[in-house]
Amino acid sequence: MSGFTDVLKKLKEQDKEFVAMLGGREVPVKIKTIQDDWVVLIDGANHQRYDLHIFNVIIVSTVQ
């Protein structure tokens, strides 16, 4: 999983918005906080914590 968390950390460092598949829908999000096994994603005004051992956070694309 470290390769995937490295990608997430790079997106966080660059403050990049990306499209993730969450709850069966594609949602533009940013990363608020990231640790080795969990991430907090910002979807508009909503903040949600995802345990990376339980949830699959699928990056669909980055937003230019």
CSV table of N, CA and C in Angstrom, one decimal:
chain,number,residue,atom,x,y,z
A,1,MET,N,0.8,-1.2,0.0
A,1,MET,CA,0.0,0.0,0.0
A,1,MET,C,0.9,1.3,0.0
A,2,SER,N,2.1,1.2,0.3
A,2,SER,CA,3.0,2.4,0.4
A,2,SER,C,3.1,3.1,-0.9
A,3,GLY,N,3.1,2.4,-2.0
A,3,GLY,CA,3.1,3.1,-3.3
A,3,GLY,C,1.9,3.9,-3.5
A,4,PHE,N,0.7,3.4,-3.1
A,4,PHE,CA,-0.5,4.2,-3.3
A,4,PHE,C,-0.5,5.4,-2.3
A,5,THR,N,-0.1,5.2,-1.1
A,5,THR,CA,0.0,6.3,-0.1
A,5,THR,C,1.0,7.4,-0.6
A,6,ASP,N,2.0,6.9,-1.3
A,6,ASP,CA,3.0,7.9,-1.8
A,6,ASP,C,2.3,8.8,-2.8
A,7,VAL,N,1.5,8.2,-3.7
A,7,VAL,CA,0.7,9.0,-4.7
A,7,VAL,C,-0.2,10.0,-4.0
A,8,LEU,N,-0.9,9.5,-2.9
A,8,LEU,CA,-1.8,10.4,-2.2
A,8,LEU,C,-1.1,11.5,-1.5
A,9,LYS,N,0.1,11.2,-1.0
A,9,LYS,CA,0.9,12.2,-0.3
A,9,LYS,C,1.3,13.3,-1.3
A,10,LYS,N,1.7,12.8,-2.5
A,10,LYS,CA,2.1,13.8,-3.6
A,10,LYS,C,0.9,14.7,-4.0
A,11,LEU,N,-0.3,14.1,-4.1
A,11,LEU,CA,-1.4,14.9,-4.4
A,11,LEU,C,-1.7,15.9,-3.3
A,12,LYS,N,-1.5,15.5,-2.0
A,12,LYS,CA,-1.7,16.4,-0.9
A,12,LYS,C,-0.7,17.5,-0.9
A,13,GLU,N,0.6,17.2,-1.1
A,13,GLU,CA,1.7,18.2,-1.2
A,13,GLU,C,1.4,19.3,-2.3
A,14,GLN,N,0.9,18.8,-3.4
A,14,GLN,CA,0.6,19.7,-4.5
A,14,GLN,C,-0.8,20.4,-4.4
A,15,ASP,N,-1.5,20.0,-3.3
A,15,ASP,CA,-2.9,20.6,-3.1
A,15,ASP,C,-3.7,20.3,-4.4
A,16,LYS,N,-3.6,19.2,-5.0
A,16,LYS,CA,-4.3,18.8,-6.2
A,16,LYS,C,-5.7,18.3,-5.9
A,17,GLU,N,-6.7,18.7,-6.7
A,17,GLU,CA,-8.0,18.1,-6.7
A,17,GLU,C,-7.9,16.9,-7.6
A,18,PHE,N,-8.6,15.9,-7.3
A,18,PHE,CA,-8.7,14.7,-8.1
A,18,PHE,C,-10.1,14.1,-8.0
A,19,VAL,N,-10.4,13.3,-9.0
A,19,VAL,CA,-11.7,12.6,-9.0
A,19,VAL,C,-11.6,11.2,-8.5
A,20,ALA,N,-12.3,10.9,-7.4
A,20,ALA,CA,-12.3,9.6,-6.8
A,20,ALA,C,-13.6,8.9,-6.9
A,21,MET,N,-13.6,7.6,-6.9
A,21,MET,CA,-14.9,6.9,-6.9
A,21,MET,C,-15.2,6.6,-5.5
A,22,LEU,N,-16.3,7.3,-5.0
A,22,LEU,CA,-16.7,7.2,-3.6
A,22,LEU,C,-18.2,6.8,-3.6
A,23,GLY,N,-18.6,5.8,-2.9
A,23,GLY,CA,-20.0,5.4,-2.8
A,23,GLY,C,-20.6,5.1,-4.2
A,24,GLY,N,-19.9,4.6,-5.1
A,24,GLY,CA,-20.4,4.3,-6.5
A,24,GLY,C,-20.6,5.5,-7.4
A,25,ARG,N,-20.0,6.7,-7.0
A,25,ARG,CA,-20.1,7.9,-7.9
A,25,ARG,C,-18.8,8.5,-7.9
A,26,GLU,N,-18.5,9.2,-9.0
A,26,GLU,CA,-17.3,10.0,-9.2
A,26,GLU,C,-17.4,11.4,-8.5
A,27,VAL,N,-16.5,11.7,-7.7
A,27,VAL,CA,-16.6,12.9,-6.9
A,27,VAL,C,-15.2,13.6,-6.9
A,28,PRO,N,-15.2,15.0,-7.2
A,28,PRO,CA,-14.0,15.7,-7.1
A,28,PRO,C,-13.7,16.0,-5.6
A,29,VAL,N,-12.4,15.6,-5.2
A,29,VAL,CA,-12.0,15.7,-3.8
A,29,VAL,C,-10.6,16.3,-3.7
A,30,LYS,N,-10.3,16.7,-2.5
A,30,LYS,CA,-8.9,17.1,-2.1
A,30,LYS,C,-8.6,16.4,-0.9
A,31,ILE,N,-7.4,16.2,-0.6
A,31,ILE,CA,-6.9,15.5,0.7
A,31,ILE,C,-6.7,16.6,1.7
A,32,LYS,N,-7.4,16.4,2.9
A,32,LYS,CA,-7.2,17.3,4.0
A,32,LYS,C,-6.0,16.8,4.9
A,33,THR,N,-6.1,15.5,5.2
A,33,THR,CA,-5.1,14.8,6.1
A,33,THR,C,-4.8,13.4,5.5
A,34,ILE,N,-3.5,13.0,5.6
A,34,ILE,CA,-3.2,11.7,5.2
A,34,ILE,C,-2.2,11.1,6.2
A,35,GLN,N,-2.4,9.8,6.6
A,35,GLN,CA,-1.5,9.1,7.4
A,35,GLN,C,-1.2,7.8,6.7
A,36,ASP,N,-0.5,6.9,7.3
A,36,ASP,CA,-0.1,5.6,6.6
A,36,ASP,C,-1.3,4.7,6.3
A,37,ASP,N,-2.3,4.8,7.1
A,37,ASP,CA,-3.4,3.8,6.9
A,37,ASP,C,-4.8,4.5,6.8
A,38,TRP,N,-4.9,5.8,6.8
A,38,TRP,CA,-6.1,6.5,6.6
A,38,TRP,C,-5.9,7.8,5.9
A,39,VAL,N,-7.0,8.4,5.4
A,39,VAL,CA,-7.0,9.6,4.6
A,39,VAL,C,-8.3,10.3,4.9
A,40,VAL,N,-8.3,11.7,5.0
A,40,VAL,CA,-9.5,12.5,5.1
A,40,VAL,C,-9.6,13.2,3.8
A,41,LEU,N,-10.7,13.0,3.1
A,41,LEU,CA,-11.0,13.6,1.8
A,41,LEU,C,-12.1,14.7,2.0
A,42,ILE,N,-11.9,15.8,1.3
A,42,ILE,CA,-12.8,16.9,1.3
A,42,ILE,C,-13.6,16.9,0.0
A,43,ASP,N,-14.9,16.8,0.1
A,43,ASP,CA,-15.8,16.8,-1.0
A,43,ASP,C,-16.7,18.0,-0.8
A,44,GLY,N,-16.3,19.1,-1.4
A,44,GLY,CA,-17.1,20.4,-1.1
A,44,GLY,C,-16.9,20.8,0.3
A,45,ALA,N,-18.0,20.8,1.1
A,45,ALA,CA,-18.0,21.2,2.5
A,45,ALA,C,-17.9,19.9,3.4
A,46,ASN,N,-18.0,18.8,2.8
A,46,ASN,CA,-18.0,17.5,3.6
A,46,ASN,C,-16.5,17.0,3.7
A,47,HIS,N,-16.3,16.5,4.9
A,47,HIS,CA,-15.0,15.9,5.3
A,47,HIS,C,-15.3,14.4,5.7
A,48,GLN,N,-14.6,13.5,5.1
A,48,GLN,CA,-14.8,12.1,5.4
A,48,GLN,C,-13.5,11.4,5.6
A,49,ARG,N,-13.4,10.6,6.7
A,49,ARG,CA,-12.2,9.8,6.9
A,49,ARG,C,-12.4,8.4,6.3
A,50,TYR,N,-11.4,7.9,5.6
A,50,TYR,CA,-11.4,6.6,5.0
A,50,TYR,C,-10.2,5.8,5.5
A,51,ASP,N,-10.5,4.7,6.1
A,51,ASP,CA,-9.5,3.7,6.6
A,51,ASP,C,-9.0,3.0,5.3
A,52,LEU,N,-7.8,3.1,4.9
A,52,LEU,CA,-7.3,2.5,3.7
A,52,LEU,C,-7.2,1.0,3.8
A,53,HIS,N,-7.3,0.4,5.0
A,53,HIS,CA,-7.4,-1.1,5.1
A,53,HIS,C,-8.8,-1.6,4.8
A,54,ILE,N,-9.8,-0.8,4.9
A,54,ILE,CA,-11.2,-1.2,4.8
A,54,ILE,C,-11.8,-0.7,3.5
A,55,PHE,N,-11.5,0.6,3.2
A,55,PHE,CA,-12.1,1.2,2.0
A,55,PHE,C,-11.2,1.3,0.8
A,56,ASN,N,-11.7,1.1,-0.4
A,56,ASN,CA,-10.9,1.3,-1.6
A,56,ASN,C,-11.2,2.8,-2.1
A,57,VAL,N,-10.1,3.6,-2.1
A,57,VAL,CA,-10.2,4.9,-2.6
A,57,VAL,C,-9.6,4.8,-4.1
A,58,ILE,N,-10.5,4.9,-5.0
A,58,ILE,CA,-10.1,4.7,-6.4
A,58,ILE,C,-9.9,6.1,-7.1
A,59,ILE,N,-8.7,6.4,-7.5
A,59,ILE,CA,-8.5,7.7,-8.2
A,59,ILE,C,-8.9,7.5,-9.7
A,60,VAL,N,-9.9,8.3,-10.1
A,60,VAL,CA,-10.3,8.2,-11.5
A,60,VAL,C,-9.5,9.0,-12.4
A,61,SER,N,-9.2,10.3,-12.0
A,61,SER,CA,-8.4,11.2,-12.7
A,61,SER,C,-8.0,12.3,-11.9
A,62,THR,N,-7.0,13.1,-12.3
A,62,THR,CA,-6.6,14.3,-11.6
A,62,THR,C,-7.3,15.4,-12.4
A,63,VAL,N,-7.6,16.5,-11.7
A,63,VAL,CA,-8.3,17.7,-12.3
A,63,VAL,C,-7.2,18.7,-12.6
A,64,GLN,N,-7.3,19.1,-13.9
A,64,GLN,CA,-6.3,20.1,-14.4
A,64,GLN,C,-6.7,21.5,-14.0
